[in-house]
Coordinates of C-alpha atoms in Angstrom, one line a residue:
M1 CA -30.3 -10.5 -18.4
A2 CA -31.3 -11.0 -14.7
R3 CA -28.8 -10.4 -12.2
T4 CA -28.2 -13.0 -9.3
P5 CA -26.0 -13.2 -6.4
R6 CA -23.9 -15.6 -8.2
D7 CA -22.7 -12.8 -10.6
N8 CA -22.3 -10.1 -8.2
P9 CA -18.9 -8.4 -9.0
F10 CA -18.4 -6.3 -5.5
T11 CA -15.6 -8.1 -3.1
P12 CA -15.5 -6.8 0.1
G13 CA -12.2 -7.5 1.6
F14 CA -8.3 -6.3 2.4
G15 CA -5.5 -6.7 0.0
N16 CA -7.6 -8.7 -2.6
L17 CA -7.5 -7.7 -6.4
P18 CA -10.8 -6.4 -7.6
R19 CA -12.2 -7.4 -10.7
V20 CA -12.1 -4.0 -12.0
F21 CA -9.5 -1.6 -10.7
A22 CA -10.7 1.8 -10.4
G23 CA -9.1 5.1 -10.0
R24 CA -5.8 6.0 -8.5
K25 CA -4.8 7.2 -11.8
P26 CA -2.2 9.7 -10.7
E27 CA -0.4 7.3 -8.3
F28 CA -0.1 4.6 -10.9
A29 CA 1.2 7.1 -13.6
D30 CA 3.8 8.1 -11.0
L31 CA 4.9 4.4 -10.4
E32 CA 5.0 3.5 -14.3
L33 CA 7.3 6.9 -14.9
M34 CA 9.5 5.8 -12.2
V35 CA 10.1 2.4 -14.1
D36 CA 10.4 4.1 -17.3
R37 CA 13.2 6.5 -16.0
L38 CA 14.9 3.6 -14.1
A39 CA 15.2 1.5 -17.3
T40 CA 17.1 5.0 -18.8
G41 CA 19.7 4.8 -16.0
T42 CA 18.3 7.9 -14.1
Y43 CA 18.0 7.4 -10.3
E44 CA 14.5 7.3 -8.9
Q45 CA 13.4 7.9 -5.3
A46 CA 11.5 4.9 -3.5
R47 CA 7.9 5.4 -3.1
M48 CA 6.3 5.1 0.1
V49 CA 2.5 4.5 -0.1
T50 CA 0.7 5.2 3.1
A51 CA -3.1 5.0 3.8
D52 CA -5.4 3.3 6.5
R53 CA -6.7 0.0 5.7
G54 CA -9.4 -0.6 3.1
F55 CA -7.8 2.5 1.1
G56 CA -6.4 0.2 -1.5
K57 CA -2.8 0.1 -0.8
T58 CA -2.4 -3.6 -1.6
S59 CA -4.7 -3.4 -4.5
L60 CA -2.4 -0.6 -5.8
L61 CA 0.8 -2.8 -5.2
R62 CA -0.9 -5.9 -6.9
E63 CA -2.2 -4.3 -9.8
F64 CA 1.2 -2.4 -10.5
E65 CA 3.2 -5.7 -9.9
Q66 CA 0.7 -7.7 -12.9
E67 CA 1.0 -4.7 -15.3
Q68 CA 4.8 -4.7 -14.8
R69 CA 5.4 -8.5 -14.8
E70 CA 3.2 -8.5 -18.3
L71 CA 5.4 -6.0 -19.8
G72 CA 8.5 -8.2 -18.9
R73 CA 9.6 -6.3 -15.5
W74 CA 11.8 -8.5 -12.7
V75 CA 9.5 -8.0 -9.8
V76 CA 9.7 -9.6 -6.3
R77 CA 7.0 -8.9 -3.8
A78 CA 6.8 -9.9 -0.1
A79 CA 4.2 -8.9 2.9
A80 CA 5.8 -8.3 6.0
T81 CA 4.7 -9.9 9.1
R82 CA 6.0 -9.4 12.7
G83 CA 10.2 -9.7 13.0
D84 CA 12.1 -9.9 10.1
A85 CA 10.7 -12.6 7.8
V86 CA 10.6 -10.2 5.3
I87 CA 14.2 -10.5 4.4
G88 CA 14.0 -14.2 3.8
R89 CA 10.9 -13.8 1.8
L90 CA 12.7 -11.6 -0.4
C91 CA 15.9 -13.7 -0.8
R92 CA 13.8 -16.7 -1.6
Q93 CA 11.7 -14.6 -4.2
L94 CA 15.2 -13.1 -5.9
A95 CA 16.4 -16.9 -6.1
D96 CA 13.2 -17.9 -7.6
L97 CA 13.6 -15.2 -10.4
V98 CA 17.3 -16.1 -10.9
A99 CA 16.4 -19.4 -11.6
R100 CA 13.1 -18.4 -13.6
E101 CA 15.4 -16.0 -16.0
D102 CA 17.8 -18.9 -16.0
L103 CA 20.6 -16.7 -14.9
A104 CA 22.3 -18.9 -12.5
A105 CA 25.7 -18.9 -14.4
S106 CA 25.6 -15.2 -14.4
M107 CA 25.3 -14.9 -10.7
S108 CA 28.1 -12.8 -9.3
H109 CA 30.0 -14.3 -6.1
G110 CA 28.7 -11.5 -4.1
L111 CA 24.9 -12.5 -4.7
R112 CA 25.3 -15.9 -4.6
E113 CA 27.1 -15.6 -0.9
A114 CA 24.3 -13.2 0.3
L115 CA 21.7 -15.9 -0.5
R116 CA 23.9 -18.3 1.1
R117 CA 24.3 -16.2 4.2
L118 CA 20.8 -14.4 4.6
A119 CA 18.7 -17.5 3.8
G120 CA 20.8 -20.8 3.1
I121 CA 19.7 -20.9 -0.1
E122 CA 21.8 -21.9 -3.3
V123 CA 20.7 -21.3 -6.9
G124 CA 22.2 -23.9 -9.4
P125 CA 21.2 -25.5 -13.0
G126 CA 18.5 -27.3 -11.2
G127 CA 16.8 -24.4 -9.8
V128 CA 16.6 -23.1 -6.1
S129 CA 17.6 -25.5 -2.8
I130 CA 17.4 -24.4 0.5
D131 CA 19.4 -27.2 2.0
L132 CA 21.9 -24.8 3.9
A133 CA 21.6 -22.9 7.4
P134 CA 21.9 -19.6 7.1
D135 CA 24.7 -17.8 9.0
D136 CA 23.9 -16.4 12.4
D137 CA 26.7 -14.2 12.7
V138 CA 26.2 -12.1 9.5
D139 CA 25.9 -8.5 8.7
R140 CA 22.4 -8.6 7.3
G141 CA 22.2 -5.1 6.1
G142 CA 25.5 -5.5 4.3
E143 CA 24.7 -8.9 2.5
L144 CA 21.0 -7.7 1.6
A145 CA 22.8 -4.9 -0.1
R146 CA 25.1 -7.2 -1.7
L147 CA 22.1 -9.1 -2.6
L148 CA 20.2 -6.4 -4.2
E149 CA 23.3 -4.8 -6.0
G150 CA 24.1 -8.1 -7.6
A151 CA 20.2 -8.4 -8.7
A152 CA 20.1 -5.1 -10.0
R153 CA 23.4 -5.7 -12.1
L154 CA 21.8 -8.7 -13.7
A155 CA 18.6 -6.6 -14.4
R156 CA 20.8 -3.9 -16.0
D157 CA 23.0 -6.7 -18.1
D158 CA 19.4 -7.9 -19.3
G159 CA 18.3 -4.5 -20.2
N160 CA 15.4 -4.8 -17.4
V161 CA 14.5 -3.1 -14.2
L162 CA 14.1 -4.8 -10.8
L163 CA 11.2 -4.0 -8.6
V164 CA 11.1 -4.8 -5.0
L165 CA 7.7 -4.4 -3.3
V166 CA 7.4 -4.6 0.2
D167 CA 3.4 -4.4 1.7
E168 CA 2.4 -4.0 5.2
A169 CA 5.9 -2.5 6.2
Q170 CA 4.6 -1.3 9.6
N171 CA 5.3 -4.9 10.7
I172 CA 8.9 -5.2 10.2
G173 CA 10.9 -5.7 13.4
V174 CA 13.3 -2.6 14.4
D175 CA 16.4 -4.4 13.3
A176 CA 14.8 -5.5 10.2
I177 CA 13.8 -1.9 9.1
G178 CA 17.4 -0.5 9.9
E179 CA 19.0 -3.4 8.0
F180 CA 16.7 -3.2 4.7
F181 CA 16.3 0.2 4.5
Y182 CA 20.2 0.5 4.7
A183 CA 20.5 -1.8 2.1
V184 CA 18.0 -0.1 -0.4
Q185 CA 19.8 3.2 0.2
E186 CA 23.3 1.7 -0.3
V187 CA 22.1 0.2 -3.8
Q188 CA 20.2 3.1 -5.1
G189 CA 23.0 5.5 -4.5
M190 CA 25.3 3.3 -6.5
V191 CA 26.2 4.0 -10.3
V192 CA 27.8 2.5 -13.0
E193 CA 30.4 4.9 -15.0
S194 CA 31.0 4.8 -18.7
R195 CA 32.5 7.1 -21.3
D196 CA 30.3 8.5 -24.5
D197 CA 32.0 7.1 -27.7
R198 CA 31.8 10.2 -29.2
S199 CA 32.1 13.1 -26.9
G200 CA 34.3 11.3 -24.6
A201 CA 31.9 12.6 -21.5
L202 CA 31.8 10.7 -18.5
R203 CA 28.2 9.2 -17.8
R204 CA 26.8 7.9 -14.5
D205 CA 23.9 5.4 -14.7
S206 CA 22.0 4.5 -11.3
L207 CA 21.4 0.7 -11.0
P208 CA 17.8 -0.1 -12.0
L209 CA 16.5 -0.7 -8.8
G210 CA 13.1 0.3 -8.0
V211 CA 11.4 -0.1 -4.6
V212 CA 7.7 0.8 -3.5
V213 CA 7.0 0.1 0.2
A214 CA 3.4 0.6 1.5
G215 CA 2.2 0.8 5.0
L216 CA -0.2 2.4 7.7
P217 CA 0.0 6.0 8.1
G218 CA 2.5 5.7 11.4
L219 CA 5.0 4.1 9.2
V220 CA 7.2 7.3 8.4
D221 CA 7.1 7.8 12.4
R222 CA 8.1 4.2 13.0
L223 CA 11.0 4.6 10.6
R224 CA 12.2 7.5 12.6
R225 CA 12.1 6.1 15.8
A226 CA 14.2 3.3 14.5
G227 CA 16.8 5.6 13.5
S228 CA 16.0 5.1 9.7
T229 CA 15.9 8.3 7.4
F230 CA 14.2 6.3 4.7
G231 CA 11.0 8.1 5.4
E232 CA 12.6 11.4 4.4
R233 CA 14.9 10.1 1.7
S234 CA 11.8 8.5 -0.3
R235 CA 8.6 10.1 -2.2
P236 CA 5.5 10.0 -0.2
V237 CA 2.3 8.4 -1.9
R238 CA -0.6 9.3 0.6
L239 CA -3.8 7.3 -0.7
G240 CA -7.0 9.5 0.5
P241 CA -10.8 8.9 -0.6
L242 CA -11.5 8.1 -4.2
S243 CA -12.3 11.3 -6.3
P244 CA -16.0 11.7 -6.9
G245 CA -15.2 11.1 -10.9
D246 CA -13.1 8.1 -10.0
L247 CA -15.7 7.0 -7.7
R248 CA -18.5 6.7 -10.0
E249 CA -16.5 5.4 -13.0
G250 CA -15.4 2.5 -10.6
L251 CA -19.0 1.8 -9.5
R252 CA -20.4 1.6 -13.3
A253 CA -17.5 -0.3 -14.4
L254 CA -18.0 -2.9 -11.5
V255 CA -22.0 -3.2 -12.1
R256 CA -21.6 -3.5 -15.9
D257 CA -18.8 -6.2 -15.0
G258 CA -21.6 -8.1 -13.4
G259 CA -24.0 -7.8 -16.4
A260 CA -26.2 -4.9 -15.4
D261 CA -26.4 -1.3 -15.1
I262 CA -27.1 1.2 -12.8
D263 CA -29.5 4.8 -12.8
A264 CA -27.6 8.0 -12.8
D265 CA -29.6 8.8 -9.5
A266 CA -28.9 5.6 -7.6
L267 CA -25.3 5.8 -8.9
D268 CA -25.2 9.0 -7.1
L269 CA -26.9 7.8 -3.9
L270 CA -24.7 4.6 -3.8
A271 CA -21.5 6.8 -4.2
D272 CA -22.5 9.2 -1.4
A273 CA -23.1 6.2 1.1
S274 CA -19.5 4.7 0.2
G275 CA -17.9 8.4 0.8
G276 CA -15.0 7.6 -1.3
Y277 CA -13.8 4.9 0.8
P278 CA -12.8 2.0 -1.3
Y279 CA -13.6 -0.7 1.1
F280 CA -17.3 0.5 1.7
L281 CA -17.6 0.8 -2.0
H282 CA -17.7 -2.9 -2.2
V283 CA -19.4 -3.5 1.2
Y284 CA -22.5 -1.3 -0.1
G285 CA -22.1 -2.5 -3.5
Q286 CA -22.4 -6.1 -2.6
Q287 CA -25.8 -5.4 -0.7
V288 CA -26.9 -3.0 -3.3
Y289 CA -26.4 -5.5 -6.1
N290 CA -28.2 -8.3 -4.1
A291 CA -31.0 -6.2 -3.5
G292 CA -33.1 -6.7 -6.8
S293 CA -32.6 -8.9 -9.9
G294 CA -33.6 -6.5 -12.8
E295 CA -31.3 -5.5 -15.4
V296 CA -30.8 -1.9 -14.4
I297 CA -30.2 -0.7 -10.2
T298 CA -32.7 1.5 -9.0
V299 CA -32.6 4.1 -6.3
D300 CA -35.1 2.0 -4.2
E301 CA -32.7 -1.1 -4.3
V302 CA -29.7 1.1 -3.5
R303 CA -31.9 2.5 -0.4
R304 CA -32.3 -1.5 0.5
G305 CA -28.8 -2.1 0.1
V306 CA -27.4 0.4 1.9
T307 CA -29.8 -0.5 5.1
A308 CA -28.8 -4.2 4.6
A309 CA -25.0 -3.1 4.9
Q310 CA -25.2 -0.9 7.8
P311 CA -24.4 -3.5 10.2
L312 CA -21.5 -4.7 8.4
V313 CA -20.2 -1.0 8.4
D314 CA -20.9 -0.7 12.1
D315 CA -19.2 -3.7 13.1
F316 CA -16.0 -2.5 11.2
Y317 CA -16.2 0.7 13.0
E318 CA -16.3 -1.2 16.3
Q319 CA -13.5 -3.6 15.1
R320 CA -11.4 -0.3 14.6
L321 CA -12.7 1.1 17.9
R322 CA -11.5 -1.7 19.9
E323 CA -7.8 -1.6 18.9
L324 CA -8.0 1.8 20.9
G325 CA -7.0 3.0 24.6
D326 CA -10.1 4.5 26.6
R327 CA -8.5 7.8 26.5
Q328 CA -8.4 7.7 22.3
R329 CA -11.5 6.5 22.2
E330 CA -12.9 9.3 24.6
Y331 CA -11.0 12.0 22.1
L332 CA -12.9 10.6 19.2
R333 CA -16.0 10.6 20.9
A334 CA -15.5 14.6 21.7
A335 CA -14.3 15.1 18.3
A336 CA -17.6 13.6 16.9
T337 CA -19.7 16.3 18.8
V338 CA -17.8 19.1 17.4
P339 CA -18.8 20.8 14.3
P340 CA -16.2 20.2 11.4
T341 CA -15.6 24.1 11.0
Q342 CA -14.2 23.8 14.9
R343 CA -12.6 20.4 14.8
T344 CA -9.4 21.8 15.9
T345 CA -7.1 20.7 18.8
P346 CA -8.3 23.4 21.1
G347 CA -11.9 22.8 20.2
I348 CA -11.7 19.1 20.9
A349 CA -9.7 19.7 23.8
A350 CA -12.6 22.2 25.1
A351 CA -15.2 19.7 24.4
M352 CA -13.0 17.2 26.7
G353 CA -12.9 19.8 29.6
T354 CA -9.0 19.9 29.1
T355 CA -6.2 21.2 27.5
S356 CA -4.4 21.0 24.1
S357 CA -1.1 20.0 25.4
A358 CA -2.5 17.2 27.6
L359 CA -4.0 15.6 24.4
G360 CA -0.7 15.7 22.3
S361 CA 0.1 12.0 22.4
T362 CA -3.5 10.7 22.2
Q363 CA -4.3 12.9 19.2
Q364 CA -0.6 11.8 17.7
A365 CA -1.5 8.1 18.0
L366 CA -4.9 8.3 16.4
V367 CA -3.2 10.4 13.3
D368 CA 0.1 8.5 13.0
R369 CA -0.7 4.9 14.7
H370 CA -4.2 4.2 14.1
G371 CA -5.1 6.5 11.0
L372 CA -8.7 7.4 12.5
L373 CA -7.8 11.4 12.1
R374 CA -5.8 13.2 9.5
A375 CA -4.8 16.7 9.7
T376 CA -6.3 19.1 6.8
G377 CA -3.2 21.2 6.8
D378 CA -5.3 24.5 7.9
G379 CA -5.2 23.3 11.6
H380 CA -8.5 21.2 11.4
L381 CA -8.7 17.6 12.2
E382 CA -10.9 15.4 9.9
F383 CA -12.0 11.5 10.4
A384 CA -10.2 9.3 7.8
L385 CA -13.1 6.8 7.8
P386 CA -16.1 8.3 6.2
G387 CA -19.4 8.2 8.6
L388 CA -17.3 7.3 12.0
D389 CA -18.0 10.7 13.1
R390 CA -21.8 10.1 12.9
H391 CA -21.3 6.3 14.2
L392 CA -19.4 7.9 17.2
A393 CA -22.3 10.5 17.6
D394 CA -25.2 8.1 17.3
R395 CA -24.0 6.0 20.5

């Protein structure tokens, strides 16, 4: 079958769910295990997924959400924007969940009052209504804890698990950060006590509330500055480049989903071009797929496709660089000139003709806030975006 642009399976973008979800098997297995353990009443830490844009945070959350919904789990998900809107979105999603599961009659007084006070929402036999004005003078952290507790107890009574997924968490306002994470920590610390019928032993079950929060690499530092210890209390899930095996498996699966196949050497060339970066996988893959019409993608088509995609990749780099200050861009240009084996803080400082201490805040911002550099753990630094060092060195 001849391949055409209409059948192209590659979908460059941020936050979209790809036609074939590739890789992230250890991370996905960890999330699944979290749910299984919560279902038995076992305490599980919240998960904090961090990575730069394009590494698949949102895709991971949405794939996990879809799987868990199909398994019958209760899932609410909200993407955070600037300020405190995420709290209202979670309230509405929880209200819709209660209405959808026909549990309005089973709602506790605390759950009803929390919905009313936080978002002006009522849930009744006729569904969800937002006819009331939320209370202005309200302890939002306390009310949010009552909301999550009430919903988690409903899930427990139903033999289910409640999953709360929050994306783009770095956007949450400082006040809302403290309120949301205070509520999560309060509810995850609650237990339901019971006696074993045979032994009489006391059993303590945690409420079945699972929380997964995703954001940019600077999220933990932002939480710390806001006075929240959630970053230390949660389990970190850091997404890096796809492994070579996952990358090739994903590329081949996508190509076949588009009704074609790819030569082994062509696959290696395309995988090398993407550098394990999921976003580049789709940018390069889309152009490579359109570079010919045969049933099998060849090495020559990969070369033509990579060349066609390069202006798109260069524009992506420049967009990221425009977010930086002059000193930060100067730091990155210097880092790009230093060989990887010498790319340490003193090595970069020497290339800039200054001292390491004078660059501390600049380096920290590039690592934590912008996610363009990362520490390797052995004193070296590396570029988080594949090919960015070459892009800088060529200019």
